[in-house]
PDB file of C-alpha atoms in Angstrom:
ATOM      1  CA  UNK A 965       0.000   0.000   0.000  1.00  0.00           C
ATOM      2  CA  UNK A 966       1.148   3.515  -0.682  1.00  0.00           C
ATOM      3  CA  UNK A 967       1.575   5.923   2.207  1.00  0.00           C
ATOM      4  CA  UNK A 968      -1.399   7.953   0.953  1.00  0.00           C
ATOM      5  CA  UNK A 969      -3.779   5.089   1.546  1.00  0.00           C
ATOM      6  CA  UNK A 970      -2.474   3.723   4.823  1.00  0.00           C
ATOM      7  CA  UNK A 971      -3.018   5.981   7.812  1.00  0.00           C
ATOM      8  CA  UNK A 972      -0.207   6.145  10.295  1.00  0.00           C
ATOM      9  CA  UNK A 973      -1.640   7.124  13.702  1.00  0.00           C
ATOM     10  CA  UNK A 974       1.798   7.445  15.254  1.00  0.00           C
ATOM     11  CA  UNK A 975       2.440  10.413  12.923  1.00  0.00           C
ATOM     12  CA  UNK A 976      -0.917  12.154  13.329  1.00  0.00           C
ATOM     13  CA  UNK A 977       0.073  14.598  16.049  1.00  0.00           C
ATOM     14  CA  UNK A 978       3.162  15.793  14.169  1.00  0.00           C
ATOM     15  CA  UNK A 979       1.645  15.793  10.710  1.00  0.00           C
ATOM     16  CA  UNK A 980      -1.834  17.162  11.313  1.00  0.00           C
ATOM     17  CA  UNK A 981      -2.017  18.292  14.940  1.00  0.00           C
ATOM     18  CA  UNK A 982      -1.379  21.986  14.386  1.00  0.00           C
ATOM     19  CA  UNK A 983      -3.536  22.238  11.286  1.00  0.00           C
ATOM     20  CA  UNK A 984      -6.524  20.542  12.881  1.00  0.00           C
ATOM     21  CA  UNK A 985      -6.046  22.575  16.017  1.00  0.00           C
ATOM     22  CA  UNK A 986      -5.896  25.855  14.093  1.00  0.00           C
ATOM     23  CA  UNK A 987      -9.170  25.055  12.356  1.00  0.00           C
ATOM     24  CA  UNK A 988     -11.065  24.654  15.632  1.00  0.00           C
ATOM     25  CA  UNK A 989      -9.120  27.283  17.568  1.00  0.00           C
ATOM     26  CA  UNK A 990     -10.593  29.862  15.162  1.00  0.00           C
ATOM     27  CA  UNK A 991     -14.010  28.762  16.422  1.00  0.00           C
ATOM     28  CA  UNK A 992     -13.846  27.672  20.042  1.00  0.00           C
ATOM     29  CA  UNK A 993     -11.731  28.301  23.130  1.00  0.00           C
ATOM     30  CA  UNK A 994      -8.209  26.836  23.177  1.00  0.00           C
ATOM     31  CA  UNK A 995      -8.879  24.131  25.744  1.00  0.00           C
ATOM     32  CA  UNK A 996     -11.973  23.034  23.874  1.00  0.00           C
ATOM     33  CA  UNK A 997     -10.037  23.078  20.619  1.00  0.00           C
ATOM     34  CA  UNK A 998      -7.439  20.655  21.978  1.00  0.00           C
ATOM     35  CA  UNK A 999     -10.181  18.396  23.270  1.00  0.00           C
ATOM     36  CA  UNK A1000     -11.854  18.303  19.850  1.00  0.00           C
ATOM     37  CA  UNK A1001      -8.560  17.369  18.204  1.00  0.00           C
ATOM     38  CA  UNK A1002      -8.100  14.588  20.722  1.00  0.00           C
ATOM     39  CA  UNK A1003     -11.643  13.291  20.176  1.00  0.00           C
ATOM     40  CA  UNK A1004     -10.938  13.360  16.455  1.00  0.00           C
ATOM     41  CA  UNK A1005      -7.792  11.245  16.757  1.00  0.00           C
ATOM     42  CA  UNK A1006      -9.487   8.736  19.037  1.00  0.00           C
ATOM     43  CA  UNK A1007     -12.542   8.420  16.791  1.00  0.00           C
ATOM     44  CA  UNK A1008     -10.289   8.077  13.776  1.00  0.00           C
ATOM     45  CA  UNK A1009      -8.408   5.315  15.544  1.00  0.00           C
ATOM     46  CA  UNK A1010     -11.618   3.403  16.116  1.00  0.00           C
ATOM     47  CA  UNK A1011     -12.673   3.921  12.522  1.00  0.00           C
ATOM     48  CA  UNK A1012      -9.274   2.968  11.134  1.00  0.00           C
ATOM     49  CA  UNK A1013     -10.520  -0.344   9.759  1.00  0.00           C
ATOM     50  CA  UNK A1014     -13.139   1.506   7.743  1.00  0.00           C
ATOM     51  CA  UNK A1015     -10.663   3.895   6.137  1.00  0.00           C
ATOM     52  CA  UNK A1016     -10.537   2.983   2.470  1.00  0.00           C
ATOM     53  CA  UNK A1017      -8.082   5.546   1.259  1.00  0.00           C
ATOM     54  CA  UNK A1018     -10.672   7.159  -1.006  1.00  0.00           C
ATOM     55  CA  UNK A1019      -9.888  10.501   0.599  1.00  0.00           C
ATOM     56  CA  UNK A1020      -6.493  11.512   1.853  1.00  0.00           C
ATOM     57  CA  UNK A1021      -5.740  10.851   5.479  1.00  0.00           C
ATOM     58  CA  UNK A1022      -5.805  14.615   6.051  1.00  0.00           C
ATOM     59  CA  UNK A1023      -9.235  15.087   4.437  1.00  0.00           C
ATOM     60  CA  UNK A1024     -10.556  12.127   6.379  1.00  0.00           C
ATOM     61  CA  UNK A1025      -9.347  13.587   9.690  1.00  0.00           C
ATOM     62  CA  UNK A1026     -10.856  16.985   8.836  1.00  0.00           C
ATOM     63  CA  UNK A1027     -14.206  15.338   8.070  1.00  0.00           C
ATOM     64  CA  UNK A1028     -14.171  13.729  11.505  1.00  0.00           C
ATOM     65  CA  UNK A1029     -13.125  16.996  13.129  1.00  0.00           C
ATOM     66  CA  UNK A1030     -16.005  18.902  11.507  1.00  0.00           C
ATOM     67  CA  UNK A1031     -18.437  16.306  12.776  1.00  0.00           C
ATOM     68  CA  UNK A1032     -16.963  16.652  16.272  1.00  0.00           C
ATOM     69  CA  UNK A1033     -17.365  20.410  16.043  1.00  0.00           C
ATOM     70  CA  UNK A1034     -21.049  20.143  15.112  1.00  0.00           C
ATOM     71  CA  UNK A1035     -21.535  17.668  17.979  1.00  0.00           C
ATOM     72  CA  UNK A1036     -19.877  20.170  20.267  1.00  0.00           C
ATOM     73  CA  UNK A1037     -22.256  22.936  19.172  1.00  0.00           C
ATOM     74  CA  UNK A1038     -25.182  20.617  19.677  1.00  0.00           C
ATOM     75  CA  UNK A1039     -24.078  19.768  23.228  1.00  0.00           C
ATOM     76  CA  UNK A1040     -23.409  23.427  23.900  1.00  0.00           C
ATOM     77  CA  UNK A1041     -26.875  24.412  22.701  1.00  0.00           C
ATOM     78  CA  UNK A1042     -28.542  21.762  24.804  1.00  0.00           C
ATOM     79  CA  UNK A1043     -26.681  22.533  28.014  1.00  0.00           C
ATOM     80  CA  UNK A1044     -29.488  24.882  28.876  1.00  0.00           C
ATOM     81  CA  UNK A1045     -29.954  26.160  32.359  1.00  0.00           C
ATOM     82  CA  UNK A1046     -33.228  27.855  31.533  1.00  0.00           C
ATOM     83  CA  UNK A1047     -35.691  26.327  29.116  1.00  0.00           C
ATOM     84  CA  UNK A1048     -37.030  28.185  26.128  1.00  0.00           C
ATOM     85  CA  UNK A1049     -38.856  30.464  25.761  1.00  0.00           C
ATOM     86  CA  UNK A1050     -36.360  32.595  27.619  1.00  0.00           C
ATOM     87  CA  UNK A1051     -37.449  35.562  29.640  1.00  0.00           C
ATOM     88  CA  UNK A1052     -38.301  38.664  27.662  1.00  0.00           C
ATOM     89  CA  UNK A1053     -35.800  40.601  29.731  1.00  0.00           C
ATOM     90  CA  UNK A1054     -32.895  40.214  27.290  1.00  0.00           C
ATOM     91  CA  UNK A1055     -34.283  42.586  24.633  1.00  0.00           C
ATOM     92  CA  UNK A1056     -35.182  45.056  27.364  1.00  0.00           C
ATOM     93  CA  UNK A1057     -31.497  45.936  27.627  1.00  0.00           C
ATOM     94  CA  UNK A1058     -31.726  47.459  24.177  1.00  0.00           C
ATOM     95  CA  UNK A1059     -35.321  48.597  23.689  1.00  0.00           C
ATOM     96  CA  UNK A1060     -37.655  50.680  25.851  1.00  0.00           C
ATOM     97  CA  UNK A1061     -41.278  49.815  26.670  1.00  0.00           C
ATOM     98  CA  UNK A1062     -42.489  51.280  23.358  1.00  0.00           C
ATOM     99  CA  UNK A1063     -40.051  49.069  21.436  1.00  0.00           C
ATOM    100  CA  UNK A1064     -37.671  51.832  20.384  1.00  0.00           C
ATOM    101  CA  UNK A1065     -33.934  51.837  20.918  1.00  0.00           C
ATOM    102  CA  UNK A1066     -32.884  53.031  24.342  1.00  0.00           C
ATOM    103  CA  UNK A1067     -30.618  56.054  24.090  1.00  0.00           C
ATOM    104  CA  UNK A1068     -27.657  54.210  25.641  1.00  0.00           C
ATOM    105  CA  UNK A1069     -28.069  51.152  23.412  1.00  0.00           C
ATOM    106  CA  UNK A1070     -28.883  52.718  20.037  1.00  0.00           C
ATOM    107  CA  UNK A1071     -26.354  51.834  17.337  1.00  0.00           C
ATOM    108  CA  UNK A1072     -23.671  54.460  16.812  1.00  0.00           C
ATOM    109  CA  UNK A1073     -22.267  55.161  13.394  1.00  0.00           C
ATOM    110  CA  UNK A1074     -19.169  53.055  12.698  1.00  0.00           C
ATOM    111  CA  UNK A1075     -16.660  54.751  10.432  1.00  0.00           C
ATOM    112  CA  UNK A1076     -16.793  53.138   6.988  1.00  0.00           C
ATOM    113  CA  UNK A1077     -13.034  52.983   6.742  1.00  0.00           C
ATOM    114  CA  UNK A1078     -12.710  51.302  10.141  1.00  0.00           C
ATOM    115  CA  UNK A1079     -15.339  48.748   9.127  1.00  0.00           C
ATOM    116  CA  UNK A1080     -13.583  47.968   5.915  1.00  0.00           C
ATOM    117  CA  UNK A1081     -10.228  47.486   7.603  1.00  0.00           C
ATOM    118  CA  UNK A1082     -11.716  45.436  10.433  1.00  0.00           C
ATOM    119  CA  UNK A1083     -12.550  42.555   8.118  1.00  0.00           C
ATOM    120  CA  UNK A1084      -8.874  42.062   7.348  1.00  0.00           C
ATOM    121  CA  UNK A1085      -7.413  42.598  10.802  1.00  0.00           C
ATOM    122  CA  UNK A1086      -6.451  39.670  12.954  1.00  0.00           C
ATOM    123  CA  UNK A1087      -6.843  41.742  16.133  1.00  0.00           C
ATOM    124  CA  UNK A1088     -10.443  42.450  15.157  1.00  0.00           C
ATOM    125  CA  UNK A1089     -11.052  38.793  14.504  1.00  0.00           C
ATOM    126  CA  UNK A1090      -9.736  37.984  17.970  1.00  0.00           C
ATOM    127  CA  UNK A1091     -12.075  40.552  19.525  1.00  0.00           C
ATOM    128  CA  UNK A1092     -15.007  39.119  17.588  1.00  0.00           C
ATOM    129  CA  UNK A1093     -14.154  35.590  18.696  1.00  0.00           C
ATOM    130  CA  UNK A1094     -13.969  36.728  22.311  1.00  0.00           C
ATOM    131  CA  UNK A1095     -17.351  38.439  21.944  1.00  0.00           C
ATOM    132  CA  UNK A1096     -18.774  35.205  20.525  1.00  0.00           C
ATOM    133  CA  UNK A1097     -17.357  33.241  23.426  1.00  0.00           C
ATOM    134  CA  UNK A1098     -19.069  35.589  25.875  1.00  0.00           C
ATOM    135  CA  UNK A1099     -22.497  34.779  24.439  1.00  0.00           C
ATOM    136  CA  UNK A1100     -24.707  32.371  26.362  1.00  0.00           C
ATOM    137  CA  UNK A1101     -23.737  28.865  25.138  1.00  0.00           C
ATOM    138  CA  UNK A1102     -26.906  28.295  23.159  1.00  0.00           C
ATOM    139  CA  UNK A1103     -26.635  31.671  21.429  1.00  0.00           C
ATOM    140  CA  UNK A1104     -23.004  31.001  20.569  1.00  0.00           C
ATOM    141  CA  UNK A1105     -23.885  27.627  19.045  1.00  0.00           C
ATOM    142  CA  UNK A1106     -26.746  28.999  16.965  1.00  0.00           C
ATOM    143  CA  UNK A1107     -24.678  31.933  15.786  1.00  0.00           C
ATOM    144  CA  UNK A1108     -21.752  29.715  14.767  1.00  0.00           C
ATOM    145  CA  UNK A1109     -23.908  27.190  12.940  1.00  0.00           C
ATOM    146  CA  UNK A1110     -25.750  29.902  11.037  1.00  0.00           C
ATOM    147  CA  UNK A1111     -23.044  32.423  10.246  1.00  0.00           C
ATOM    148  CA  UNK A1112     -19.775  30.493  10.396  1.00  0.00           C
ATOM    149  CA  UNK A1113     -20.746  27.001   9.271  1.00  0.00           C
ATOM    150  CA  UNK A1114     -23.552  28.421   7.082  1.00  0.00           C
ATOM    151  CA  UNK A1115     -25.979  25.626   7.888  1.00  0.00           C
ATOM    152  CA  UNK A1116     -29.578  25.852   6.705  1.00  0.00           C
ATOM    153  CA  UNK A1117     -32.092  27.164   9.216  1.00  0.00           C
ATOM    154  CA  UNK A1118     -34.153  23.968   9.043  1.00  0.00           C
ATOM    155  CA  UNK A1119     -31.108  21.793   9.754  1.00  0.00           C
ATOM    156  CA  UNK A1120     -30.086  23.870  12.743  1.00  0.00           C
ATOM    157  CA  UNK A1121     -33.611  23.806  14.182  1.00  0.00           C
ATOM    158  CA  UNK A1122     -33.770  20.052  13.735  1.00  0.00           C
ATOM    159  CA  UNK A1123     -30.330  19.412  15.204  1.00  0.00           C
ATOM    160  CA  UNK A1124     -30.839  21.660  18.182  1.00  0.00           C
ATOM    161  CA  UNK A1125     -34.511  20.932  18.737  1.00  0.00           C
ATOM    162  CA  UNK A1126     -35.597  24.548  18.234  1.00  0.00           C
ATOM    163  CA  UNK A1127     -38.787  25.924  16.755  1.00  0.00           C
ATOM    164  CA  UNK A1128     -38.191  28.412  13.911  1.00  0.00           C
ATOM    165  CA  UNK A1129     -39.535  31.232  16.023  1.00  0.00           C
ATOM    166  CA  UNK A1130     -37.154  30.421  18.888  1.00  0.00           C
ATOM    167  CA  UNK A1131     -34.347  30.149  16.386  1.00  0.00           C
ATOM    168  CA  UNK A1132     -34.914  33.708  15.131  1.00  0.00           C
ATOM    169  CA  UNK A1133     -35.240  35.051  18.649  1.00  0.00           C
ATOM    170  CA  UNK A1134     -31.845  33.549  19.478  1.00  0.00           C
ATOM    171  CA  UNK A1135     -30.232  34.848  16.275  1.00  0.00           C
ATOM    172  CA  UNK A1136     -31.626  38.293  17.063  1.00  0.00           C
ATOM    173  CA  UNK A1137     -30.349  38.251  20.645  1.00  0.00           C
ATOM    174  CA  UNK A1138     -26.946  36.967  19.629  1.00  0.00           C
ATOM    175  CA  UNK A1139     -26.600  39.740  17.045  1.00  0.00           C
ATOM    176  CA  UNK A1140     -27.740  42.432  19.469  1.00  0.00           C
ATOM    177  CA  UNK A1141     -25.085  41.318  21.947  1.00  0.00           C
ATOM    178  CA  UNK A1142     -22.320  40.935  19.423  1.00  0.00           C
ATOM    179  CA  UNK A1143     -23.047  44.326  17.900  1.00  0.00           C
ATOM    180  CA  UNK A1144     -22.790  45.958  21.285  1.00  0.00           C
ATOM    181  CA  UNK A1145     -19.700  43.993  22.263  1.00  0.00           C
ATOM    182  CA  UNK A1146     -17.930  45.021  19.045  1.00  0.00           C
ATOM    183  CA  UNK A1147     -19.008  48.636  19.372  1.00  0.00           C
ATOM    184  CA  UNK A1148     -17.565  48.843  22.871  1.00  0.00           C
ATOM    185  CA  UNK A1149     -14.446  46.801  22.290  1.00  0.00           C
ATOM    186  CA  UNK A1150     -13.508  47.830  18.792  1.00  0.00           C
ATOM    187  CA  UNK A1151     -15.396  50.524  16.952  1.00  0.00           C
ATOM    188  CA  UNK A1152     -15.420  52.977  19.845  1.00  0.00           C
ATOM    189  CA  UNK A1153     -12.284  51.828  21.542  1.00  0.00           C
ATOM    190  CA  UNK A1154      -9.533  54.396  21.164  1.00  0.00           C
ATOM    191  CA  UNK A1155      -6.924  51.643  21.663  1.00  0.00           C
ATOM    192  CA  UNK A1156      -8.154  49.820  18.594  1.00  0.00           C
TER     193      UNK A1156
ATOM    194  CA  UNK B1428     -49.554  51.504   1.562  1.00  0.00           C
ATOM    195  CA  UNK B1429     -48.991  50.393   5.158  1.00  0.00           C
ATOM    196  CA  UNK B1430     -50.425  52.674   7.770  1.00  0.00           C
ATOM    197  CA  UNK B1431     -47.934  54.575   9.831  1.00  0.00           C
ATOM    198  CA  UNK B1432     -49.518  53.390  13.019  1.00  0.00           C
ATOM    199  CA  UNK B1433     -48.807  49.740  12.346  1.00  0.00           C
ATOM    200  CA  UNK B1434     -45.175  50.165  11.526  1.00  0.00           C
ATOM    201  CA  UNK B1435     -42.868  47.761  13.347  1.00  0.00           C
ATOM    202  CA  UNK B1436     -41.030  49.060  16.392  1.00  0.00           C
ATOM    203  CA  UNK B1437     -37.216  49.005  16.370  1.00  0.00           C
ATOM    204  CA  UNK B1438     -37.358  45.822  18.414  1.00  0.00           C
ATOM    205  CA  UNK B1439     -39.547  44.145  15.780  1.00  0.00           C
ATOM    206  CA  UNK B1440     -37.707  45.676  12.862  1.00  0.00           C
ATOM    207  CA  UNK B1441     -34.314  44.327  13.972  1.00  0.00           C
ATOM    208  CA  UNK B1442     -35.826  40.855  14.324  1.00  0.00           C
ATOM    209  CA  UNK B1443     -37.404  41.102  10.857  1.00  0.00           C
ATOM    210  CA  UNK B1444     -34.047  42.141   9.446  1.00  0.00           C
ATOM    211  CA  UNK B1445     -32.500  38.891  10.645  1.00  0.00           C
ATOM    212  CA  UNK B1446     -35.381  36.843   9.286  1.00  0.00           C
ATOM    213  CA  UNK B1447     -35.146  38.616   5.967  1.00  0.00           C
ATOM    214  CA  UNK B1448     -31.633  37.251   5.501  1.00  0.00           C
ATOM    215  CA  UNK B1449     -32.903  33.713   5.843  1.00  0.00           C
ATOM    216  CA  UNK B1450     -36.335  33.669   4.245  1.00  0.00           C
ATOM    217  CA  UNK B1451     -38.482  35.942   2.084  1.00  0.00           C
ATOM    218  CA  UNK B1452     -40.857  38.066   4.165  1.00  0.00           C
ATOM    219  CA  UNK B1453     -44.497  38.532   3.213  1.00  0.00           C
ATOM    220  CA  UNK B1454     -45.037  41.638   1.101  1.00  0.00           C
ATOM    221  CA  UNK B1455     -46.881  43.582   3.815  1.00  0.00           C
ATOM    222  CA  UNK B1456     -44.066  42.952   6.272  1.00  0.00           C
ATOM    223  CA  UNK B1457     -41.479  43.987   3.711  1.00  0.00           C
ATOM    224  CA  UNK B1458     -43.290  47.244   3.087  1.00  0.00           C
ATOM    225  CA  UNK B1459     -43.648  48.053   6.756  1.00  0.00           C
ATOM    226  CA  UNK B1460     -39.996  47.295   7.343  1.00  0.00           C
ATOM    227  CA  UNK B1461     -39.011  49.469   4.404  1.00  0.00           C
ATOM    228  CA  UNK B1462     -41.009  52.432   5.725  1.00  0.00           C
ATOM    229  CA  UNK B1463     -39.547  51.935   9.202  1.00  0.00           C
ATOM    230  CA  UNK B1464     -36.029  52.007   7.786  1.00  0.00           C
ATOM    231  CA  UNK B1465     -36.850  55.174   5.885  1.00  0.00           C
ATOM    232  CA  UNK B1466     -37.507  56.913   9.173  1.00  0.00           C
ATOM    233  CA  UNK B1467     -35.085  55.211  11.538  1.00  0.00           C
ATOM    234  CA  UNK B1468     -31.392  55.995  11.308  1.00  0.00           C
ATOM    235  CA  UNK B1469     -30.527  53.558  14.120  1.00  0.00           C
ATOM    236  CA  UNK B1470     -32.096  50.611  12.375  1.00  0.00           C
ATOM    237  CA  UNK B1471     -30.437  51.625   9.113  1.00  0.00           C
ATOM    238  CA  UNK B1472     -27.118  51.445  10.905  1.00  0.00           C
ATOM    239  CA  UNK B1473     -28.133  48.137  12.415  1.00  0.00           C
ATOM    240  CA  UNK B1474     -28.857  46.596   8.996  1.00  0.00           C
ATOM    241  CA  UNK B1475     -25.398  47.277   7.849  1.00  0.00           C
ATOM    242  CA  UNK B1476     -23.642  46.406  11.102  1.00  0.00           C
ATOM    243  CA  UNK B1477     -25.432  43.104  11.562  1.00  0.00           C
ATOM    244  CA  UNK B1478     -24.383  42.073   8.059  1.00  0.00           C
ATOM    245  CA  UNK B1479     -20.815  43.020   8.764  1.00  0.00           C
ATOM    246  CA  UNK B1480     -20.846  40.811  11.862  1.00  0.00           C
ATOM    247  CA  UNK B1481     -21.963  37.746   9.914  1.00  0.00           C
ATOM    248  CA  UNK B1482     -19.420  38.390   7.217  1.00  0.00           C
ATOM    249  CA  UNK B1483     -16.634  38.997   9.733  1.00  0.00           C
ATOM    250  CA  UNK B1484     -17.397  35.827  11.696  1.00  0.00           C
ATOM    251  CA  UNK B1485     -17.129  33.775   8.526  1.00  0.00           C
ATOM    252  CA  UNK B1486     -13.856  35.382   7.548  1.00  0.00           C
ATOM    253  CA  UNK B1487     -12.387  35.113  11.017  1.00  0.00           C
ATOM    254  CA  UNK B1488     -13.001  31.373  11.054  1.00  0.00           C
ATOM    255  CA  UNK B1489     -11.522  30.983   7.585  1.00  0.00           C
ATOM    256  CA  UNK B1490      -8.447  33.093   8.294  1.00  0.00           C
ATOM    257  CA  UNK B1491      -5.253  31.172   8.750  1.00  0.00           C
ATOM    258  CA  UNK B1492      -4.344  32.187  12.255  1.00  0.00           C
ATOM    259  CA  UNK B1493      -1.152  31.729  14.201  1.00  0.00           C
ATOM    260  CA  UNK B1494      -2.663  29.250  16.639  1.00  0.00           C
ATOM    261  CA  UNK B1495      -0.662  26.108  17.222  1.00  0.00           C
ATOM    262  CA  UNK B1496      -0.669  23.328  19.747  1.00  0.00           C
ATOM    263  CA  UNK B1497       1.645  23.820  22.691  1.00  0.00           C
ATOM    264  CA  UNK B1498       4.387  21.262  23.250  1.00  0.00           C
ATOM    265  CA  UNK B1499       2.463  20.087  26.310  1.00  0.00           C
ATOM    266  CA  UNK B1500      -0.704  19.825  24.228  1.00  0.00           C
ATOM    267  CA  UNK B1501       1.060  17.653  21.679  1.00  0.00           C
ATOM    268  CA  UNK B1502       2.405  15.461  24.433  1.00  0.00           C
ATOM    269  CA  UNK B1503      -1.107  15.054  25.866  1.00  0.00           C
ATOM    270  CA  UNK B1504      -2.401  14.013  22.445  1.00  0.00           C
ATOM    271  CA  UNK B1505       0.446  11.519  21.961  1.00  0.00           C
ATOM    272  CA  UNK B1506      -0.216  10.104  25.412  1.00  0.00           C
ATOM    273  CA  UNK B1507      -3.906   9.673  24.585  1.00  0.00           C
ATOM    274  CA  UNK B1508      -2.983   7.773  21.430  1.00  0.00           C
ATOM    275  CA  UNK B1509      -0.347   5.685  23.239  1.00  0.00           C
ATOM    276  CA  UNK B1510      -2.999   4.658  25.737  1.00  0.00           C
ATOM    277  CA  UNK B1511      -4.847   3.125  22.829  1.00  0.00           C
ATOM    278  CA  UNK B1512      -1.805   1.208  21.761  1.00  0.00           C
ATOM    279  CA  UNK B1513      -0.400   3.593  19.132  1.00  0.00           C
ATOM    280  CA  UNK B1514       3.325   4.087  18.680  1.00  0.00           C
TER     281      UNK B1514
END
């Protein structure tokens, strides 16, 4: 057999460890990222007999890692302390009784040039990731599945056991929080 | 033409904006949202900022970062594999 079609678990950490880790570290916290890589290697080990060499070893490991990541989001979304529907209170941070923006929460103008640059800046990406990690676990999972993994709404609802209306409420709340977090920590931060 | 008195509030409008990105809204809702946006500078900002956030999250995850496993992390992974008889 050629080396491409016979996986060599003893080499996995050195060959693919950093690359797999980097993929998940851009999505979850470092400790969690390492755990997902470990779960991936262990699952791959168990599935070794089923590896047919149709994909490269690397592609195969990434496929397993992605599945582990989705499982992680699912667990995260289900580790609910309070059942849905959540209290109405969350939106009340942003909107007054008549449903209009509260003065202190209304979106400020973000400079177009700063917005444009932000997309390319690694520091901004780090701030965004930290803001995501500060979301309640279920919000973070829904946000990641929708906007990072670009899963279909129906799939996410099915996987996480959400009704469409709860799904949109969570997307809305996650966006409200992230917007505010970015405004405070980036767009209006003089140390940007 | 939608009546001004049944325009969505900012709270409703920002929710509709998210939904709009995922599914077509009924015509009446689209019209009411459109009129609201005509009058509301905050929600106009929100439209654009919420899009930027989605776009940025996608890019951030796709960016090739500097993250790498620590030496200790690699050792932990090797140990986990060794426990299963590898190496």
